[in-house]
Each structure stands twice: as C-alpha cells, then as structure tokens.
PDB file of C-alpha atoms in Angstrom:
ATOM      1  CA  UNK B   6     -80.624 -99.655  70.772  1.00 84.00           C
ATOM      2  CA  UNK B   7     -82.718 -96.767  69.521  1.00 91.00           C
ATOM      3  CA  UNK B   8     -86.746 -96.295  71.117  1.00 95.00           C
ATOM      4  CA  UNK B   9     -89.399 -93.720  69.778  1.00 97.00           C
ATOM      5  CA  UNK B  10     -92.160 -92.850  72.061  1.00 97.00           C
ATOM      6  CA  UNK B  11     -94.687 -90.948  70.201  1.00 97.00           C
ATOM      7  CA  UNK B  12     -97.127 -88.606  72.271  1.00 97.00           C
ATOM      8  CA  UNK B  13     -99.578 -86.061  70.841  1.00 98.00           C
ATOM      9  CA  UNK B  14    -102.839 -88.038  70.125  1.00 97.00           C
ATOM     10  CA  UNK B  15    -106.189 -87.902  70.902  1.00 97.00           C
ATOM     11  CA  UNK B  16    -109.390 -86.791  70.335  1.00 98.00           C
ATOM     12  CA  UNK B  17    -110.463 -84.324  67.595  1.00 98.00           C
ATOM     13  CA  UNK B  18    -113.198 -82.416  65.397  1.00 98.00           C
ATOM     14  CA  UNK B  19    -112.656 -82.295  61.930  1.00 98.00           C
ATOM     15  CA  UNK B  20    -111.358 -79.469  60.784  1.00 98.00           C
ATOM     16  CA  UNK B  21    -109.099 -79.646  64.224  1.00 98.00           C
ATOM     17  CA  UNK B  22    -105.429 -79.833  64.404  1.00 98.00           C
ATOM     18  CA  UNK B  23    -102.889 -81.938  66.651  1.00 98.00           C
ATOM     19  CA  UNK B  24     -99.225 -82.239  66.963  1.00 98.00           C
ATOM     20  CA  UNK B  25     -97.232 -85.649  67.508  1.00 98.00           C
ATOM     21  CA  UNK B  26     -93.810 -85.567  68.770  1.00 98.00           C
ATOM     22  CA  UNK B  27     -91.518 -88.371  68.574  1.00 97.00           C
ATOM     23  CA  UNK B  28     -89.032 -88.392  71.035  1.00 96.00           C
ATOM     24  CA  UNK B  29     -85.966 -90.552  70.121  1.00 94.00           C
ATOM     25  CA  UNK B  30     -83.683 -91.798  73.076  1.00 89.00           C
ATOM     26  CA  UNK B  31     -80.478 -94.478  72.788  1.00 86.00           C
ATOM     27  CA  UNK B  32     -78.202 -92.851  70.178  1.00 81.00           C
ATOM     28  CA  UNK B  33     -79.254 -89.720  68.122  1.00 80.00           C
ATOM     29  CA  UNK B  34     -80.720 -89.712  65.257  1.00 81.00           C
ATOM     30  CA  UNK B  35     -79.807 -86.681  63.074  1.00 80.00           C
ATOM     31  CA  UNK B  36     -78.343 -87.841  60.565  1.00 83.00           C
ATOM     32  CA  UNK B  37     -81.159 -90.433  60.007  1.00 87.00           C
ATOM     33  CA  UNK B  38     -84.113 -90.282  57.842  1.00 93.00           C
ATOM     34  CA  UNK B  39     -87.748 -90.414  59.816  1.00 95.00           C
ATOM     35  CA  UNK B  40     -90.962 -90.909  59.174  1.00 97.00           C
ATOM     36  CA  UNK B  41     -94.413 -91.425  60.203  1.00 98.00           C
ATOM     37  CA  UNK B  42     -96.997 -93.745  59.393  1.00 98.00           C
ATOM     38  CA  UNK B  43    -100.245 -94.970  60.236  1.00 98.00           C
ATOM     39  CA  UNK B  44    -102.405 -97.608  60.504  1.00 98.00           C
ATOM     40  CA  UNK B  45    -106.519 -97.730  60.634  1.00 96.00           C
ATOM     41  CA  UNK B  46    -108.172-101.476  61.698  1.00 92.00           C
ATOM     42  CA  UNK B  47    -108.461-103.715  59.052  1.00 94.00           C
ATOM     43  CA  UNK B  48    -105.591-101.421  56.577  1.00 96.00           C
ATOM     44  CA  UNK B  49    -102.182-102.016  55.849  1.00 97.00           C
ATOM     45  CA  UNK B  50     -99.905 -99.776  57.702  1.00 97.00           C
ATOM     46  CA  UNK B  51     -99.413 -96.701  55.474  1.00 98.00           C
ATOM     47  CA  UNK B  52     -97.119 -94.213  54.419  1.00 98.00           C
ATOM     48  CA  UNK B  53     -97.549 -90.286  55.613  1.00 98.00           C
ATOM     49  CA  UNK B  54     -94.765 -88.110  55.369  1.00 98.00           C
ATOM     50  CA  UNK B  55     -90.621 -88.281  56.129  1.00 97.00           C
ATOM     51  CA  UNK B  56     -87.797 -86.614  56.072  1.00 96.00           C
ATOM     52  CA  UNK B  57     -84.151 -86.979  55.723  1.00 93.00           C
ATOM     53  CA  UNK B  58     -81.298 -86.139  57.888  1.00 89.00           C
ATOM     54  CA  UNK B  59     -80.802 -82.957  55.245  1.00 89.00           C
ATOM     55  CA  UNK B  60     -83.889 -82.029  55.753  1.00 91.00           C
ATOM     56  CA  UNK B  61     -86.006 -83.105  52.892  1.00 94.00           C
ATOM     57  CA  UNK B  62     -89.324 -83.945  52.870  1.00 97.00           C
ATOM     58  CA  UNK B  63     -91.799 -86.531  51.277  1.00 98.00           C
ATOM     59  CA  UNK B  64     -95.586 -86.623  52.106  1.00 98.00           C
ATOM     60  CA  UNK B  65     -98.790 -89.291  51.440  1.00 98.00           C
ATOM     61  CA  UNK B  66    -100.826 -87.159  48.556  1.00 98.00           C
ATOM     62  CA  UNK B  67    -103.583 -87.912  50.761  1.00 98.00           C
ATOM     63  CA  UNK B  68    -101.981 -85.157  53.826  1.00 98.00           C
ATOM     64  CA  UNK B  69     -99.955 -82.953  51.217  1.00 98.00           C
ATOM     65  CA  UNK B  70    -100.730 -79.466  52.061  1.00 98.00           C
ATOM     66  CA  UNK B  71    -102.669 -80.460  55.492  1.00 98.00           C
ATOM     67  CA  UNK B  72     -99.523 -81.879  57.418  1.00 98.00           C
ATOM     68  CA  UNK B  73     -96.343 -80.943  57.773  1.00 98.00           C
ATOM     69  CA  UNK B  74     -93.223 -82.991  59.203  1.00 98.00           C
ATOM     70  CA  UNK B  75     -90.077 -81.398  60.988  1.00 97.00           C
ATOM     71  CA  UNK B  76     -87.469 -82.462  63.351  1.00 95.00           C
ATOM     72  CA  UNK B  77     -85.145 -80.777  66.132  1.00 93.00           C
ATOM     73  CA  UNK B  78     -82.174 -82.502  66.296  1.00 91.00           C
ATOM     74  CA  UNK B  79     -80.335 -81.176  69.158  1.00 92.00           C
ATOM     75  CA  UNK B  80     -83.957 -82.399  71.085  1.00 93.00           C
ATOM     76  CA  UNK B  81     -83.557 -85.387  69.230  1.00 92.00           C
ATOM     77  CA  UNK B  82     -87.310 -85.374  68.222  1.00 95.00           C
ATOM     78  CA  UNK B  83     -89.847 -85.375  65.255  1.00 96.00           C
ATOM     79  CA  UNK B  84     -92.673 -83.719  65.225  1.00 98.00           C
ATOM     80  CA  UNK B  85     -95.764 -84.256  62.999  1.00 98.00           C
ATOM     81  CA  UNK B  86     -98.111 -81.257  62.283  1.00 98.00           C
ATOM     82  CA  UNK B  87    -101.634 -82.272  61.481  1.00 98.00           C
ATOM     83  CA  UNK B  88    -104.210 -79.274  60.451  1.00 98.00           C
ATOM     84  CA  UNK B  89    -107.141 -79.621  58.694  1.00 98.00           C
ATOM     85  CA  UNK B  90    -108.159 -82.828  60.193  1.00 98.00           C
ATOM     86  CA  UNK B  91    -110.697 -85.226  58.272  1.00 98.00           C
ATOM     87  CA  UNK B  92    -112.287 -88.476  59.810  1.00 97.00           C
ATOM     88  CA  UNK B  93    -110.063 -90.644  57.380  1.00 96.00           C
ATOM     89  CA  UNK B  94    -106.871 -89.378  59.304  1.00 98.00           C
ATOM     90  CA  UNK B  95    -108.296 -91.559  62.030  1.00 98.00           C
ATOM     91  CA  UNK B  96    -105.803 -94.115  62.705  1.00 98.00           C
ATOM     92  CA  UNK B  97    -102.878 -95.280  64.997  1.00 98.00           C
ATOM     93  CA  UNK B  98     -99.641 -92.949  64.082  1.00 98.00           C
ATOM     94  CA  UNK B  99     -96.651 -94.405  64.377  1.00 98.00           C
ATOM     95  CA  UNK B 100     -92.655 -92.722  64.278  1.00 98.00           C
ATOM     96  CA  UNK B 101     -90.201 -94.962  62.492  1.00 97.00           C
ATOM     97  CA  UNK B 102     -86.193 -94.059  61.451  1.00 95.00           C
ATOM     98  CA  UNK B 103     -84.040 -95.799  59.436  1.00 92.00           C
ATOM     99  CA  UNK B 104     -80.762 -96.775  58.937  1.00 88.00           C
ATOM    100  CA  UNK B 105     -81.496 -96.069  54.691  1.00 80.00           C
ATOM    101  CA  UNK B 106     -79.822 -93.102  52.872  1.00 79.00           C
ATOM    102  CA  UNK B 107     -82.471 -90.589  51.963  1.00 88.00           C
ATOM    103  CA  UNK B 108     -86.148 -90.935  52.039  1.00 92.00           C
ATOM    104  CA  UNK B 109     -87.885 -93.887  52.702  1.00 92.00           C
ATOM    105  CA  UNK B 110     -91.572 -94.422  51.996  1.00 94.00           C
ATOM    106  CA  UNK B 111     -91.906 -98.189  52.782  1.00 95.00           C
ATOM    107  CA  UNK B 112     -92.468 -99.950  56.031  1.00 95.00           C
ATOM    108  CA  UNK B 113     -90.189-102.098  55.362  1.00 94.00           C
ATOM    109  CA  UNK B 114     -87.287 -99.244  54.998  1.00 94.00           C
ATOM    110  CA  UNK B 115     -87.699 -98.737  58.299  1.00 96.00           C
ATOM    111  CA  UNK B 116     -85.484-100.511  61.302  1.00 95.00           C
ATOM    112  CA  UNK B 117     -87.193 -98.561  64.572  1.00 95.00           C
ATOM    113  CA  UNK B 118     -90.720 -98.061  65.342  1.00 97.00           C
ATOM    114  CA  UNK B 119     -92.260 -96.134  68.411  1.00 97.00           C
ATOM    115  CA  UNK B 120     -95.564 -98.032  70.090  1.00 97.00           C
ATOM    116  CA  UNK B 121     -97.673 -95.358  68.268  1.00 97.00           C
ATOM    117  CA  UNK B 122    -100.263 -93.040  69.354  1.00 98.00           C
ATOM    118  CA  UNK B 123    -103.785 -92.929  68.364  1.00 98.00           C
ATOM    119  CA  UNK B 124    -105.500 -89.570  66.868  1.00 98.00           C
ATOM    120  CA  UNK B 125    -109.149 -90.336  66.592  1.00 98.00           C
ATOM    121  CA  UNK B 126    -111.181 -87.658  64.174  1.00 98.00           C
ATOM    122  CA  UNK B 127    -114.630 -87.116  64.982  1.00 97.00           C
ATOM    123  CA  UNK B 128    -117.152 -86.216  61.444  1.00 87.00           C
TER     124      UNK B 128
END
C-alpha cells in the first residue's frame, strides 16, 4: 500500500512562491509516473504538471513557465515548485502516482492520492 502526504502549503502574496513536497512511504516509487493536481471549491479537480519515472515532464498551460515539478528518488519524494504566484493558483494541491507507463494527465490515470495541502494566494 503506497501513501503521499503532501506538506508545503499555506498562505501567500501574489507574486510569492511556495514549495510542496510529496513524501511517498510503502514501496518506492521511482520508477512511477507522478503528478500533481488541484482542486478550487465548486471546480473539477485539475491537471498541473507530472512527470515520469525517466524524468519527463508535462505541465497545465495555465503554470507553464511559473512551476516546475521534480522528484528525488532515493528520498522517495516530489516536489512542486510554485513561483510567480497568482490568486487563481488558489486551490487544494494534491500528489497522485500511478501505476500507467509514461505521463498521465487525467485523474483518473491515477491509483494513489495524498490528503492534499492547501496554498491560498492572496490578490
């Protein structure tokens, strides 16, 4: 059984940046595509960024250029970096990993999710 515990949220101007981490525990997870997405009240949970266990990388055109995912696999963690903030980043960020070949950009792609961390943007 895998479990994600995201950390790294909170409270920020815009124009701030913030860094998730994901920390994976139960088996690891390098060879395993990950991803993040998030979810505002009232939206469908959306796609942000991913990456596969080679290393590739796929981001929402709304955070291309502004956020950038990695991951340390001997720490067995993803990490989310988040510069440039704007009030519509505001929304409940959630680390997911699948089981899937290569990138994923779907929810549904995605067989573990972490309890998600909230990064709240103030205009």
């Amino acid at each position: 059984q895998v479990q994600l515990v995201e950390s790294g949220g909170g409270l920020v101007q815009a124009g701030g940046s913030l860094r998730l981490s994901c920390a994976a525990s139960g088996r690891s997870l390098g060879s395993n595509s990950m991803g993040w997405f998030r979810q505002s009240p009232g939206k469908e949970r959306e796609f942000v960024a991913a990456i596969s266990g080679s290393g590739g990388t796929s981001y929402a055109d709304s955070v291309k250029g502004r956020f950038t995912i990695s991951r340390d696999n001997a720490k067995n963690t993803l990490y989310l970096q988040m510069l440039s903030l704007k009030f519509e980043d505001t929304a409940v960020y959630y680390c997911a990993a699948t089981t899937a070949w290569g990138i994923r950009t779907t929810p549904d792609r995605y067989d573990y999710w972490g309890q998600g961390t909230q990064v709240t943007v103030s205009s």
